[in-house]
């Protein structure tokens, strides 16, 4: 039998080395050492890491690449970012949103990022961004899974037409119910919005993902309501709480009650470390809070935590490059969690965990899964987080859709080697 593609001498995320990956009809048909078969295309992974594609389960594609339009965020706060986005919104055009989103997806593919959950603002009665991103979703489908969340950026109750627009967006084909309880006018309105949005998700049989407690206010406790409602309605893994930054500032006794409640509800938590660490703590002098949910404690309890990117060059964040390993790298530092086991987890938190958040089918490196994977210029997943290495090849449904030459430096130093491969620095004795 002739294969469409064979990748030889791969190291897998679970640590197995010397593996060959056989691909036929867009699916993985075997993973084992020494596969002897003809193949239309052969790629020698050279012992490098081959991983399933990166997944970003928290992003804003309607705002990406708009940095500087119509001006820059001077204070660096979430609230000025929201105000700035409010200034830009009436100026958006269908064509410009599509062009920026497609351009962003090009960059994402080059980085091996092949699935994105994007919130899309529905607080614009034209629903211009919704229409534009639904078109983008269809256009990128051959190479990137785009899932959309109906996101009432200006508040489900605070924005007079948000409730109606949210239903309209879901009717148009937006996949997931969104919300922003901490941005409602009062705590009570925030609580009511969580209940209303969970009811919509339950009634429509949809997933729900709320921006929740993105604040340094230790009394912002909407995650408690989200967990309780998800539990009552049986939403379980269909529900996710994004950000949860107020948890950083909460009283630890209260957190000791909250975390078991989140675990019991069975919902996902999504931290966005690049954004959380830059937007939060802005009103502090010193010490400055980090504004990150309590990831090590949540992991220890068994709560599934994924990491998202949130923003790339938009009103909230001027940096970013569609590199989910930047996100993992920041999480390791900011949490902090530097054990070998925790760094391995950080890689999973930008691959398999967010794939579960999005409910991606046939995702992973196993027989029968889609032949979607990335070859990285790194020895293993810890090295990938350490170096954020070159994506040598990106494969979607068995076809190579992006390639980048390996990084190699030449040296001119007396008595030293003439060239250097950064991947060769993988520690031999660290375990
Ligand atoms: Zn967000």
CSV table of C-alpha atoms and ligand atoms in Angstrom, one decimal, residues 58-60 119 151 153 211 214 242-243 272 275 310-311, ligand 1:
chain,number,residue,atom,x,y,z
A,58,UNK,CA,-9.4,32.6,23.7
A,59,UNK,CA,-8.9,35.3,21.0
A,60,UNK,CA,-10.5,38.4,19.5
A,119,UNK,CA,-15.0,36.1,20.6
A,151,UNK,CA,-19.6,38.4,22.9
A,153,UNK,CA,-18.4,43.6,24.9
A,211,UNK,CA,-15.1,36.7,30.2
A,214,UNK,CA,-11.3,40.2,34.6
A,242,UNK,CA,-12.1,33.0,30.9
A,243,UNK,CA,-9.6,35.2,32.7
A,272,UNK,CA,-4.6,34.5,29.3
A,275,UNK,CA,-2.9,39.9,28.8
A,310,UNK,CA,-6.5,36.9,23.9
A,311,UNK,CA,-5.0,39.7,21.9
B,1,LIG,ZN1,-10.9,38.2,25.8
